[in-house]
Short mmCIF file of C-alpha atoms in Angstrom, two decimals:
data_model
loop_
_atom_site.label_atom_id
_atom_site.label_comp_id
_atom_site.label_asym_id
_atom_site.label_seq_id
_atom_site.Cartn_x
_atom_site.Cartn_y
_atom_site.Cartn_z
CA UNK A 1 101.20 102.12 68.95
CA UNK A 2 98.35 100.11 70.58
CA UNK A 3 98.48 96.57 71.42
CA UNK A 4 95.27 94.53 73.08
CA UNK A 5 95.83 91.70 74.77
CA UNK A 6 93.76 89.07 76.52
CA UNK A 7 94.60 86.91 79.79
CA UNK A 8 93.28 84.77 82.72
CA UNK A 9 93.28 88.26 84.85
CA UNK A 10 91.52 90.22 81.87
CA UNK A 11 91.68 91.77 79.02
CA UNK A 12 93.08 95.39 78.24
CA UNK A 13 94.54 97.57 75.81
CA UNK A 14 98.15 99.24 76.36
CA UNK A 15 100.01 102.21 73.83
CA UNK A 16 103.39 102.34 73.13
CA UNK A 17 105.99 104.72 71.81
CA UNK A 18 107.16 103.81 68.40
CA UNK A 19 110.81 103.74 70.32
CA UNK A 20 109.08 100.89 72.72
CA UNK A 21 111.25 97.14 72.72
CA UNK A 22 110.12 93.41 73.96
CA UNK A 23 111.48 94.86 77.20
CA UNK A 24 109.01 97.63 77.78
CA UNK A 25 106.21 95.12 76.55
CA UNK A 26 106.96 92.88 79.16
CA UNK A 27 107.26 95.39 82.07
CA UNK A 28 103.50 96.94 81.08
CA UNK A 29 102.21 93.39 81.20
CA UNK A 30 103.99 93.18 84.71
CA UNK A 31 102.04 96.00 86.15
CA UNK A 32 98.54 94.84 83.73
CA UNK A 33 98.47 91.04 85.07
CA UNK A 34 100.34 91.18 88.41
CA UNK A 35 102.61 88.15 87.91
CA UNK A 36 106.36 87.40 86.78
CA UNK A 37 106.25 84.04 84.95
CA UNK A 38 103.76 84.42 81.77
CA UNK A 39 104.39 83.18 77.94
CA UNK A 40 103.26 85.68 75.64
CA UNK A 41 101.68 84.31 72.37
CA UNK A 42 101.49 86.65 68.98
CA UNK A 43 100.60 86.72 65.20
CA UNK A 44 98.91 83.79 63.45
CA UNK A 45 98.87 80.56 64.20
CA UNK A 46 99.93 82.32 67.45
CA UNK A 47 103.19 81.71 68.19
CA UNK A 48 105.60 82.63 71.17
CA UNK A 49 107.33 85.65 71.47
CA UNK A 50 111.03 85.49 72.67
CA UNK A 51 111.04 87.39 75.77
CA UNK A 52 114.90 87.25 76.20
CA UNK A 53 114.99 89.35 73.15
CA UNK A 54 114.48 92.51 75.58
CA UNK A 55 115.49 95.12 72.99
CA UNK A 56 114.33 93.99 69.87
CA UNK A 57 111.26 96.56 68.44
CA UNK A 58 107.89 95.97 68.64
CA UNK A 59 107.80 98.33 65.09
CA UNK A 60 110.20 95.35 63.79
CA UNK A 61 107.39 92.53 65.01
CA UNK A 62 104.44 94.52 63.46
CA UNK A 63 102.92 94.55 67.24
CA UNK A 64 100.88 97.87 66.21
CA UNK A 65 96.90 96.51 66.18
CA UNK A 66 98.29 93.16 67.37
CA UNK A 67 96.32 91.33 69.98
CA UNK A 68 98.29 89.29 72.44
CA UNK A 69 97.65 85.82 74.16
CA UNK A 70 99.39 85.82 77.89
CA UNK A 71 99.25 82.53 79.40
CA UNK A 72 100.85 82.96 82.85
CA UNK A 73 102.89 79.94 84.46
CA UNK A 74 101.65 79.73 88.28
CA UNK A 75 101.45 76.61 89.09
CA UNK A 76 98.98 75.83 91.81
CA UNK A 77 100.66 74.92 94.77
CA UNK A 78 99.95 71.38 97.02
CA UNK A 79 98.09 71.07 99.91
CA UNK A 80 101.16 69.71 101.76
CA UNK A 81 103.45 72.76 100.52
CA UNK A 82 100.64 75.29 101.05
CA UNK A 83 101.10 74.15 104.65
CA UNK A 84 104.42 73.59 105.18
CA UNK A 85 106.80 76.22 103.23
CA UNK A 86 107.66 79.34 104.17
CA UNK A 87 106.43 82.33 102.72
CA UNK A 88 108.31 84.61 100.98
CA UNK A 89 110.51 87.31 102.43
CA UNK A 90 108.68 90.04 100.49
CA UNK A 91 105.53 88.32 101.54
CA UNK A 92 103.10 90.85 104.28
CA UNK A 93 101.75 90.22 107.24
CA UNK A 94 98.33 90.45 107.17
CA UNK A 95 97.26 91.95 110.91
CA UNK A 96 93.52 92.12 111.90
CA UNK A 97 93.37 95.27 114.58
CA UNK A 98 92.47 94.91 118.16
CA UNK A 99 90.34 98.19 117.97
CA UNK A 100 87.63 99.76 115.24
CA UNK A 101 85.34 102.20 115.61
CA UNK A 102 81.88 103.05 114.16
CA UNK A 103 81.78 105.96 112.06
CA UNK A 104 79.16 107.58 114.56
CA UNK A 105 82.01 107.41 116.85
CA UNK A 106 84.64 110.37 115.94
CA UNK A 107 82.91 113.73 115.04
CA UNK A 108 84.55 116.64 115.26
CA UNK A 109 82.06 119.15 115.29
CA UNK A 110 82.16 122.41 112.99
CA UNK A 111 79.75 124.43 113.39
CA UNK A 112 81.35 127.40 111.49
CA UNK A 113 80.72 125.71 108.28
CA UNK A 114 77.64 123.77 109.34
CA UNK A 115 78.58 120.50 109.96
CA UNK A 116 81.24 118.05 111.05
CA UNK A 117 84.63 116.53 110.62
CA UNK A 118 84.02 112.86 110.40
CA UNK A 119 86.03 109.57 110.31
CA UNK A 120 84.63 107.10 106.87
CA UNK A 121 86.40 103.87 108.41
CA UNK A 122 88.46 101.49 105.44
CA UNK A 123 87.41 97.57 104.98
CA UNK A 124 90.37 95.95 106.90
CA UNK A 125 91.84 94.40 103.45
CA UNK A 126 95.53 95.41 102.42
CA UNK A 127 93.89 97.80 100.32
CA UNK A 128 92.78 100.20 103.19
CA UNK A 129 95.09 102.94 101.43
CA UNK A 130 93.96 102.62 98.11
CA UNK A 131 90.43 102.38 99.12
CA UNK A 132 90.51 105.68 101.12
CA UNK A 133 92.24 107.90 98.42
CA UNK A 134 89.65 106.30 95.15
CA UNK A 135 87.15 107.67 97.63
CA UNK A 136 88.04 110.94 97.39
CA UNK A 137 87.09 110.98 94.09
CA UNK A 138 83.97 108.71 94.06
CA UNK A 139 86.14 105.78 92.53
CA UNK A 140 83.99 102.75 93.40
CA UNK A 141 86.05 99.73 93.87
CA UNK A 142 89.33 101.70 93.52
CA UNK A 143 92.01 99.32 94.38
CA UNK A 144 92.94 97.78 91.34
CA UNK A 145 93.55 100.12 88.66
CA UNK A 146 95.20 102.59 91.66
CA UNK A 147 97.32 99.97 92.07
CA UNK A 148 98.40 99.30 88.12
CA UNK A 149 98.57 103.12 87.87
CA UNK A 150 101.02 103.05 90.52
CA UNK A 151 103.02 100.15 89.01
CA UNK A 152 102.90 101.89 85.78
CA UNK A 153 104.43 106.00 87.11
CA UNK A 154 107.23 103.54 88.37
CA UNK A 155 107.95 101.92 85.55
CA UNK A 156 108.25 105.22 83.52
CA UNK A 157 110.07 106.88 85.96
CA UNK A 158 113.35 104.50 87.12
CA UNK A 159 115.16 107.19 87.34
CA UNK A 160 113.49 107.82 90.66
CA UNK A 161 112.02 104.69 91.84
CA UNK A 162 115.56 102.52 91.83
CA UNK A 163 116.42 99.17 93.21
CA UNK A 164 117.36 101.28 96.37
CA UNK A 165 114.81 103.38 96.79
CA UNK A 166 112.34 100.63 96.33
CA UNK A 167 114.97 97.92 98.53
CA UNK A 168 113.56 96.05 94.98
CA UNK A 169 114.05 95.73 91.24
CA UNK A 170 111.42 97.86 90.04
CA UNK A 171 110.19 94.94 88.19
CA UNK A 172 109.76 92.78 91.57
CA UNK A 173 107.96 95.88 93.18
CA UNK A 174 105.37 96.42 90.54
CA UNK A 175 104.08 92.93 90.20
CA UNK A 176 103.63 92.97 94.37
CA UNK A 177 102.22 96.58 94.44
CA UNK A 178 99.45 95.25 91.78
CA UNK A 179 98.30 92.06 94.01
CA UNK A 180 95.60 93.21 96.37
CA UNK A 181 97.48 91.68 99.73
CA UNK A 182 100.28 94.02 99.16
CA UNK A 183 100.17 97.08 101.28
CA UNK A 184 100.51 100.57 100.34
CA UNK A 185 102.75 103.37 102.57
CA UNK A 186 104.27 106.72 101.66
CA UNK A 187 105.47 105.56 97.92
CA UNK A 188 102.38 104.93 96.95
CA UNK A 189 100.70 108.05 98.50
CA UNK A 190 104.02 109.71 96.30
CA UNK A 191 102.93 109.09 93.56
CA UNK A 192 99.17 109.62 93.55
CA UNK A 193 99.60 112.79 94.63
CA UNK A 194 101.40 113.62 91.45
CA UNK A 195 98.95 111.76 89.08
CA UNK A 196 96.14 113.03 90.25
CA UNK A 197 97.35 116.23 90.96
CA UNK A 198 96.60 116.81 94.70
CA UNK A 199 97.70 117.21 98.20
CA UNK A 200 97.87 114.46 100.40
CA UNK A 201 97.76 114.77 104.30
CA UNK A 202 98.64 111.78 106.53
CA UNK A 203 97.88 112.57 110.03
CA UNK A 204 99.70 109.85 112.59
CA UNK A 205 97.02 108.85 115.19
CA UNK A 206 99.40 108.21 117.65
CA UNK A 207 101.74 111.15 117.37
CA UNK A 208 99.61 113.97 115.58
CA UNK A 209 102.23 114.12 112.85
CA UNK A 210 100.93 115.27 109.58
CA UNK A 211 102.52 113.84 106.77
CA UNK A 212 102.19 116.14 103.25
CA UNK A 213 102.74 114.83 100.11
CA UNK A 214 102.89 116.85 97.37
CA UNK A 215 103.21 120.19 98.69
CA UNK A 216 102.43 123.32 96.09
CA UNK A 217 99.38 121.60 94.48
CA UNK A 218 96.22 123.62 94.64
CA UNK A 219 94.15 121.27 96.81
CA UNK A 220 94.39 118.54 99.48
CA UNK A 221 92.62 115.69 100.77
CA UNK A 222 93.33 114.16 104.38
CA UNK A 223 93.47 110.64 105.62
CA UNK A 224 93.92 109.45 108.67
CA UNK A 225 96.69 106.72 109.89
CA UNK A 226 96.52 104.18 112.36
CA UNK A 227 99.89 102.34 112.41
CA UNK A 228 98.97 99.77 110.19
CA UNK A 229 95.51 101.13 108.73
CA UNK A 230 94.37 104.37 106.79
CA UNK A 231 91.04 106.07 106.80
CA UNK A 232 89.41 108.91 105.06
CA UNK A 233 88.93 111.79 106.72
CA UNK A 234 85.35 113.80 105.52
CA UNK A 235 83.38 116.60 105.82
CA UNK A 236 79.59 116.43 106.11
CA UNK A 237 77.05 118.71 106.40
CA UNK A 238 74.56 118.35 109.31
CA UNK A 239 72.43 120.57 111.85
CA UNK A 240 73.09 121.60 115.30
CA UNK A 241 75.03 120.39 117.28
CA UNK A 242 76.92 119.07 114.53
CA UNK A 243 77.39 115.97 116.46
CA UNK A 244 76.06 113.44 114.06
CA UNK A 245 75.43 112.73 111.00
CA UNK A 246 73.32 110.31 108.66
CA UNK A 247 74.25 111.92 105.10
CA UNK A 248 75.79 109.18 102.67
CA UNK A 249 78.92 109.19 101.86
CA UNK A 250 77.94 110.49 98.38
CA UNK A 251 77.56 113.68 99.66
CA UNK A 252 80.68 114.14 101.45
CA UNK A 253 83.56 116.84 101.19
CA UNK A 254 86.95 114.84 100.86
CA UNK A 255 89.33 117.39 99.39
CA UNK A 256 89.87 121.44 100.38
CA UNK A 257 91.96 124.20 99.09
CA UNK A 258 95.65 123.54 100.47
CA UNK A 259 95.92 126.42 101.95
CA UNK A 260 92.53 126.01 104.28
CA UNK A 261 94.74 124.66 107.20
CA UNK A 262 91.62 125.44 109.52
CA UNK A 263 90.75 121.77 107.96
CA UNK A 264 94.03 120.21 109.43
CA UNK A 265 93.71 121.82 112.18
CA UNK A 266 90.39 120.09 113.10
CA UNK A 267 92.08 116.86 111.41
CA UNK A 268 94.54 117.15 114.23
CA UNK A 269 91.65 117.24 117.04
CA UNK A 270 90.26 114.15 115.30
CA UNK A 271 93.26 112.04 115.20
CA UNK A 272 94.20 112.91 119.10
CA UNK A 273 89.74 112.06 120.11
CA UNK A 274 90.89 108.53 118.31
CA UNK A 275 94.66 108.34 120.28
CA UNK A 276 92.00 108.74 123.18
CA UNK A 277 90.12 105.80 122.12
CA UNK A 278 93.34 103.74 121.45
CA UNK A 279 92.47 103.56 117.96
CA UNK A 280 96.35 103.05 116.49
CA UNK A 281 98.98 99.85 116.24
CA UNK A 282 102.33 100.51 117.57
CA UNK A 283 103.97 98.33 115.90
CA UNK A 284 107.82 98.66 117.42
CA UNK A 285 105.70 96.75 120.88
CA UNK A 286 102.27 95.72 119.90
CA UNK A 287 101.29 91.87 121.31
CA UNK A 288 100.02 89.48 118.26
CA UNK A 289 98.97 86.04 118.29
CA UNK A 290 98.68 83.40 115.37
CA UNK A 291 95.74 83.16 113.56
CA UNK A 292 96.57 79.59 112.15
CA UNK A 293 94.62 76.65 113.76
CA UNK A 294 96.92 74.70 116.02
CA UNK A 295 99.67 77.62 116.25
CA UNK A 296 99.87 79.09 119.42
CA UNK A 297 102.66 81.19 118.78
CA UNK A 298 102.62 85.01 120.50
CA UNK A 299 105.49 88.07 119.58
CA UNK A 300 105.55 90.90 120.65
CA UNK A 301 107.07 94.02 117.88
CA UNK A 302 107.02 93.70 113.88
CA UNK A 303 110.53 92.04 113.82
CA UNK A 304 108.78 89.09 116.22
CA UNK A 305 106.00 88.69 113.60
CA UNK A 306 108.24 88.69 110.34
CA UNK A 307 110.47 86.01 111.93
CA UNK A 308 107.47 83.79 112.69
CA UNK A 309 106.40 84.22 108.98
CA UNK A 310 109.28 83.48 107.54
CA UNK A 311 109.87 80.60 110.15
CA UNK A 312 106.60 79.47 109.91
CA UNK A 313 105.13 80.34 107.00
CA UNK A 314 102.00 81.74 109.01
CA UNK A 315 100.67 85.64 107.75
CA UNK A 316 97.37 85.80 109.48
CA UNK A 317 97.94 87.39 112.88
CA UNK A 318 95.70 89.52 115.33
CA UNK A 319 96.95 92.15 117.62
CA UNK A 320 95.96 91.48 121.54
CA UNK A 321 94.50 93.88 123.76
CA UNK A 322 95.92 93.90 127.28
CA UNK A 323 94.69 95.17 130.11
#
């Protein structure tokens, strides 16, 4: 069964089992327009369908070739509240790091195979995550539809990703996961793994930790993680000394057989040249200041921040460097 549908956050098309109810409609259009609070509109003259009736068929409304009308209710918020209240619990802190590097920067040379490991270095956007794994497969502008295809494996598997697992209703998860503030961490990385059938390798900057998910697959891709940030982690091909290179990131190698741990081994030596640079967040101790004009608020530890933002209602915060 395929149903189009059209809203202020675009147009799509979504298919359905002939088994599918008002319920599983609804919990697609979660994951396809990233909000809660919509009215959906059917048929002609269009008229509104009653989203309390969760398991009533679509087959029984004659959805199949339908195209919907979603008209969300988000209200635009006041200057004075936009201010004043506090964000939400589930709301993130949005951290700008103390330290970056240059891509130039971290080269592991590898001479063996006639060219370097190399660092490709995320946008610093809540999407860092997303952003580095699309890039393993050339996905331009990645974020987005990572992000609904995330939403949507959860969805269609509750039976794994619970209210406790998530520390959410699934519901509540997806439409965060889908907004592109929301941060990704090892669920996310879960679950890609398994959809696009691959590897993935986390290696902790600070400790040297690798993280695999989804063991037994027949290749692997590596990125690199900060404390609060990820990064791709790259091959290139360049010429002696293998200490630079200027080839595009077109031509890169992001993914290796899983058993080539020769790869994580030089991933390893990477990750400990950037603990050597300081490039990582701890958060448990790491200093922050407010961001907001007039706020001179300072914390110290992740627990310190959250309280200010829900106190406060204040998310943009910068780690401090001292010395």
């Amino acid at each position: 069964m395929r149903i189009r549908y059209k809203s202020p956050k675009g147009n799509g098309i979504m298919t359905f089992h002939e088994t599918a109810t008002v319920e599983n409609l609804t919990l697609q259009l979660y994951c396809e327009t990233g909000t809660e609070k919509f009215e959906i509109r059917y048929g002609w003259p269009p008229k509104p369908l009653d989203l309390k009736a969760k398991d009533v068929s679509l087959v029984s409304l004659k959805m199949n070739g339908e195209t919907l009308t979603v008209v969300i209710d988000e209200p635009e918020p006041t200057a004075a509240a936009s201010i004043s209240k506090p964000a939400k619990e589930e709301a993130r802190i949005k951290l700008n790091r103390k330290k970056t590097v240059d891509a130039g920067d971290v080269v592991i040379p590898w001479p063996e195979r006639e060219g370097a490991l190399i660092l490709r270095v995320m946008p610093d956007d809540n999407s860092c995550l997303f952003t580095a794994f699309g890039g393993v497969f050339q996905k331009e502008n990645a974020s987005a539809s990572l992000r609904r295809e995330v939403a949507s494996s959860i969805l269609a598997n509750p039976e794994i990703y619970n209210e406790v697992v998530l520390e959410m209703s699934p519901e509540r998860y997806c439409s965060l996961i889908t907004q592109p503030d929301r941060w990704g961490g090892a669920i996310e990385l879960g679950i890609l793994c398994d959809i696009y059938d691959i590897e993935i390798c986390s290696v902790d900057v600070k400790s040297g930790r690798v993280d695999r998910f989804g063991q037994g697959k027949e290749k692997r891709c590596i990125l690199c993680y900060s404390g609060i940030h990820y990064d791709r982690i790259a091959f290139s091909f360049c010429p002696p000394p293998h200490t630079s290179t200027d080839m595009p990131v077109t031509t890169d190698v992001t993914n290796w057989l899983a058993d080539d741990d020769e790869v994580l081994i030089k991933a390893v030596e990477l990750a400990q040249k950037l603990k050597g640079m300081h490039y990582f967040t701890d958060t448990t101790d790491f200093v922050l200041k407010c961001n907001v004009p007039g706020c001179n608020w300072i914390g110290s530890g992740d627990r310190q921040a959250k309280d200010h933002m829900k106190s406060m209602g204040h998310t943009s915060l910068s780690e401090m460097q001292i010395s």
